[in-house]
Tab-separated table of C-alpha atoms in Angstrom:
chain	number	residue	atom	x	y	z
A	285	MET	CA	151.568	108.958	99.158
A	286	THR	CA	148.656	110.970	100.477
A	287	SER	CA	146.196	108.103	100.048
A	288	LYS	CA	148.449	105.849	102.120
A	289	THR	CA	148.566	108.450	104.937
A	290	GLU	CA	144.790	108.940	104.756
A	291	ASN	CA	144.188	105.160	104.997
A	292	ALA	CA	146.448	104.895	108.059
A	293	PHE	CA	144.653	107.807	109.633
A	294	ASN	CA	141.278	106.236	108.910
A	295	LYS	CA	142.408	102.953	110.485
A	296	LYS	CA	143.460	104.825	113.628
A	297	GLU	CA	140.109	106.592	113.744
A	298	LEU	CA	138.308	103.279	113.261
A	299	ILE	CA	140.242	101.645	116.129
A	300	LEU	CA	139.516	104.656	118.354
A	301	MET	CA	135.792	104.539	117.512
A	302	ILE	CA	135.609	100.795	118.252
A	303	ALA	CA	137.407	101.283	121.564
A	304	LEU	CA	135.056	104.130	122.523
A	305	ALA	CA	132.002	102.062	121.527
A	306	VAL	CA	133.177	99.108	123.665
A	307	LEU	CA	133.845	101.477	126.576
A	308	ALA	CA	130.372	103.032	126.203
A	309	MET	CA	128.746	99.587	126.146
A	310	ALA	CA	130.670	98.520	129.258
A	311	LEU	CA	129.735	101.691	131.153
A	312	THR	CA	126.088	101.342	130.114
A	313	THR	CA	126.045	97.744	131.314
A	314	VAL	CA	127.497	98.777	134.679
A	315	ALA	CA	124.981	101.631	134.978
A	316	VAL	CA	121.984	99.419	134.162
A	317	ILE	CA	122.748	96.355	136.325
A	318	PRO	CA	122.352	97.288	140.027
A	319	SER	CA	124.737	94.634	141.388
A	320	LEU	CA	127.529	95.741	139.048
A	321	ARG	CA	126.807	99.393	139.808
A	322	THR	CA	127.101	98.706	143.557
A	323	LYS	CA	130.389	96.830	143.151
A	324	VAL	CA	131.918	99.603	141.037
A	325	LYS	CA	130.661	102.236	143.483
A	326	GLU	CA	132.174	100.354	146.437
A	327	ALA	CA	135.492	99.985	144.597
A	328	PHE	CA	135.787	103.745	144.154
A	329	SER	CA	134.316	104.902	147.466
A	330	VAL	CA	136.270	105.228	150.672
A	331	GLU	CA	134.757	103.542	153.734
A	332	ASP	CA	134.071	106.327	156.171
A	333	ARG	CA	132.172	106.507	159.424
A	334	GLU	CA	130.436	109.578	160.667
A	335	ILE	CA	129.246	109.943	164.255
A	336	LEU	CA	125.778	111.483	164.068
A	337	ALA	CA	124.961	111.519	167.786
A	338	LYS	CA	126.345	110.538	171.175
A	339	VAL	CA	124.542	109.998	174.454
A	340	SER	CA	125.865	108.734	177.798
A	341	GLY	CA	124.156	107.559	180.938
A	342	LYS	CA	123.392	104.723	183.306
A	343	ILE	CA	120.977	102.078	181.976
A	344	GLY	CA	119.477	101.307	185.400
A	345	ALA	CA	120.257	100.982	189.092
A	346	GLN	CA	122.287	97.786	188.462
A	347	GLY	CA	122.838	98.382	184.758
A	348	PRO	CA	126.110	99.562	183.290
A	349	ARG	CA	127.101	103.135	182.518
A	350	VAL	CA	127.172	103.374	178.729
A	351	THR	CA	127.962	105.673	175.864
A	352	VAL	CA	125.850	105.153	172.759
A	353	LEU	CA	126.997	106.374	169.350
A	354	LYS	CA	124.769	106.628	166.285
A	355	ILE	CA	127.038	105.908	163.324
A	356	LYS	CA	126.418	106.578	159.637
A	357	GLY	CA	128.442	104.258	157.433
A	358	HIS	CA	128.250	103.450	153.738
A	359	ASN	CA	124.449	103.522	153.139
A	360	SER	CA	123.702	102.268	156.651
A	361	LEU	CA	123.024	103.391	160.191
A	362	SER	CA	124.070	101.554	163.329
A	363	LEU	CA	124.365	102.031	167.058
A	364	GLU	CA	127.522	101.247	169.004
A	365	VAL	CA	127.136	100.832	172.752
A	366	TYR	CA	130.260	101.121	174.898
A	367	ASP	CA	130.424	99.928	178.518
A	368	LEU	CA	132.161	102.611	180.592
A	369	ASP	CA	132.370	100.317	183.667
A	370	ALA	CA	134.410	97.563	181.950
A	371	GLN	CA	137.593	96.407	183.709
A	372	GLU	CA	139.684	96.988	180.567
A	373	GLY	CA	138.504	100.600	180.351
A	374	THR	CA	135.884	101.286	177.694
A	375	ALA	CA	134.655	98.146	175.908
A	376	LEU	CA	132.258	97.678	173.011
A	377	LEU	CA	129.148	96.150	174.549
A	378	ALA	CA	127.011	95.900	171.394
A	379	LYS	CA	126.851	96.927	167.768
A	380	ILE	CA	123.236	97.243	166.657
A	381	PRO	CA	122.490	97.631	162.941
A	382	LEU	CA	119.440	99.720	162.097
A	383	ALA	CA	117.255	98.567	159.201
A	384	GLU	CA	116.841	102.037	157.703
A	385	SER	CA	119.605	104.212	156.263
A	386	ARG	CA	118.261	107.741	156.887
A	387	ASP	CA	118.702	109.555	160.191
A	388	GLY	CA	115.563	110.816	161.926
A	389	TYR	CA	114.622	113.125	164.780
A	390	PHE	CA	111.909	113.134	167.419
A	391	SER	CA	110.866	115.456	170.212
A	392	LEU	CA	111.846	114.443	173.749
A	393	GLN	CA	110.827	116.785	176.574
A	394	GLY	CA	110.500	119.648	174.094
A	395	ASN	CA	113.890	119.125	172.430
A	396	ALA	CA	114.530	117.615	168.999
A	397	THR	CA	117.014	114.743	169.174
A	398	ASN	CA	118.178	111.866	166.985
A	399	LEU	CA	119.364	109.617	169.842
A	400	ALA	CA	118.247	109.325	173.456
A	401	LEU	CA	118.469	107.271	176.633
A	402	THR	CA	115.049	107.488	178.241
A	403	ASP	CA	112.666	105.355	180.295
A	404	VAL	CA	110.033	104.644	177.637
A	405	ASP	CA	108.008	102.018	179.537
A	406	SER	CA	108.342	103.554	183.047
A	407	ASP	CA	110.043	100.476	184.544
A	408	GLY	CA	113.042	102.342	185.986
A	409	GLN	CA	115.387	101.137	183.249
A	410	MET	CA	116.577	103.372	180.417
A	411	GLU	CA	116.042	102.336	176.801
A	412	ILE	CA	117.967	103.482	173.749
A	413	VAL	CA	115.709	105.374	171.339
A	414	ALA	CA	117.026	105.943	167.802
A	415	PRO	CA	114.648	107.404	165.192
A	416	THR	CA	115.166	106.727	161.475
A	417	TYR	CA	113.345	107.071	158.144
A	418	ASP	CA	112.814	104.244	155.679
A	419	ASP	CA	113.174	104.544	151.871
A	420	GLN	CA	109.657	106.016	151.544
A	421	MET	CA	110.484	108.573	154.292
A	422	VAL	CA	108.183	106.850	156.805
A	423	PRO	CA	109.516	107.518	160.327
A	424	ARG	CA	110.567	104.565	162.487
A	425	LEU	CA	111.260	104.711	166.214
A	426	ASN	CA	113.826	102.048	167.110
A	427	ILE	CA	113.777	101.189	170.831
A	428	PHE	CA	116.324	98.870	172.461
A	429	LYS	CA	116.168	97.555	176.038
A	430	TYR	CA	119.148	96.194	177.953
A	431	ASN	CA	118.910	92.495	178.807
A	432	ALA	CA	121.075	91.892	181.900
A	433	ALA	CA	120.983	88.098	181.483
A	434	THR	CA	122.563	88.167	178.005
A	435	LYS	CA	124.358	91.521	178.425
A	436	SER	CA	122.908	92.653	175.103
A	437	PHE	CA	120.149	94.850	173.762
A	438	ASP	CA	116.774	93.576	172.551
A	439	ARG	CA	114.516	95.439	170.138
A	440	VAL	CA	111.179	96.368	171.695
A	441	SER	CA	108.083	98.085	170.362
A	442	ALA	CA	106.756	101.340	171.745
A	443	PRO	CA	104.300	100.966	174.624
A	444	GLU	CA	100.635	101.904	174.162
A	445	GLY	CA	100.008	105.636	174.071
A	446	HIS	CA	103.472	106.590	172.778
């Protein structure tokens, strides 16, 4: 009778070991293949948005009054520009994705900031300035200028000497 009980117990242990081995192989496969790892990570993570910075002001003499938010999402940064002069109240004017995923800071008039409305090219029109860092921690200064004809924002490069 004891040998029969021992055999049943050994079969249970064997089934448990096989199940654990299959589970370990599956988890290793998920950990090694980046696309699978990303999908599993997204399945278990909650989509959350964090407002990193907010700035408000008038773009230009004829330009709209805006509020700009710098948003950190799931491994991404973006800017959301809201038109405060819209007839419906506050309306989303533009959503601008930033190529880098790490927030950055720069000095503007002696103050450290991670988002600003400032006249970079001295043309009387304010530009949105949003610093970031790339994956190698190289700083990037993202500058966006309002285009009245298309009612959108165009990426521009920093003027000489800045």
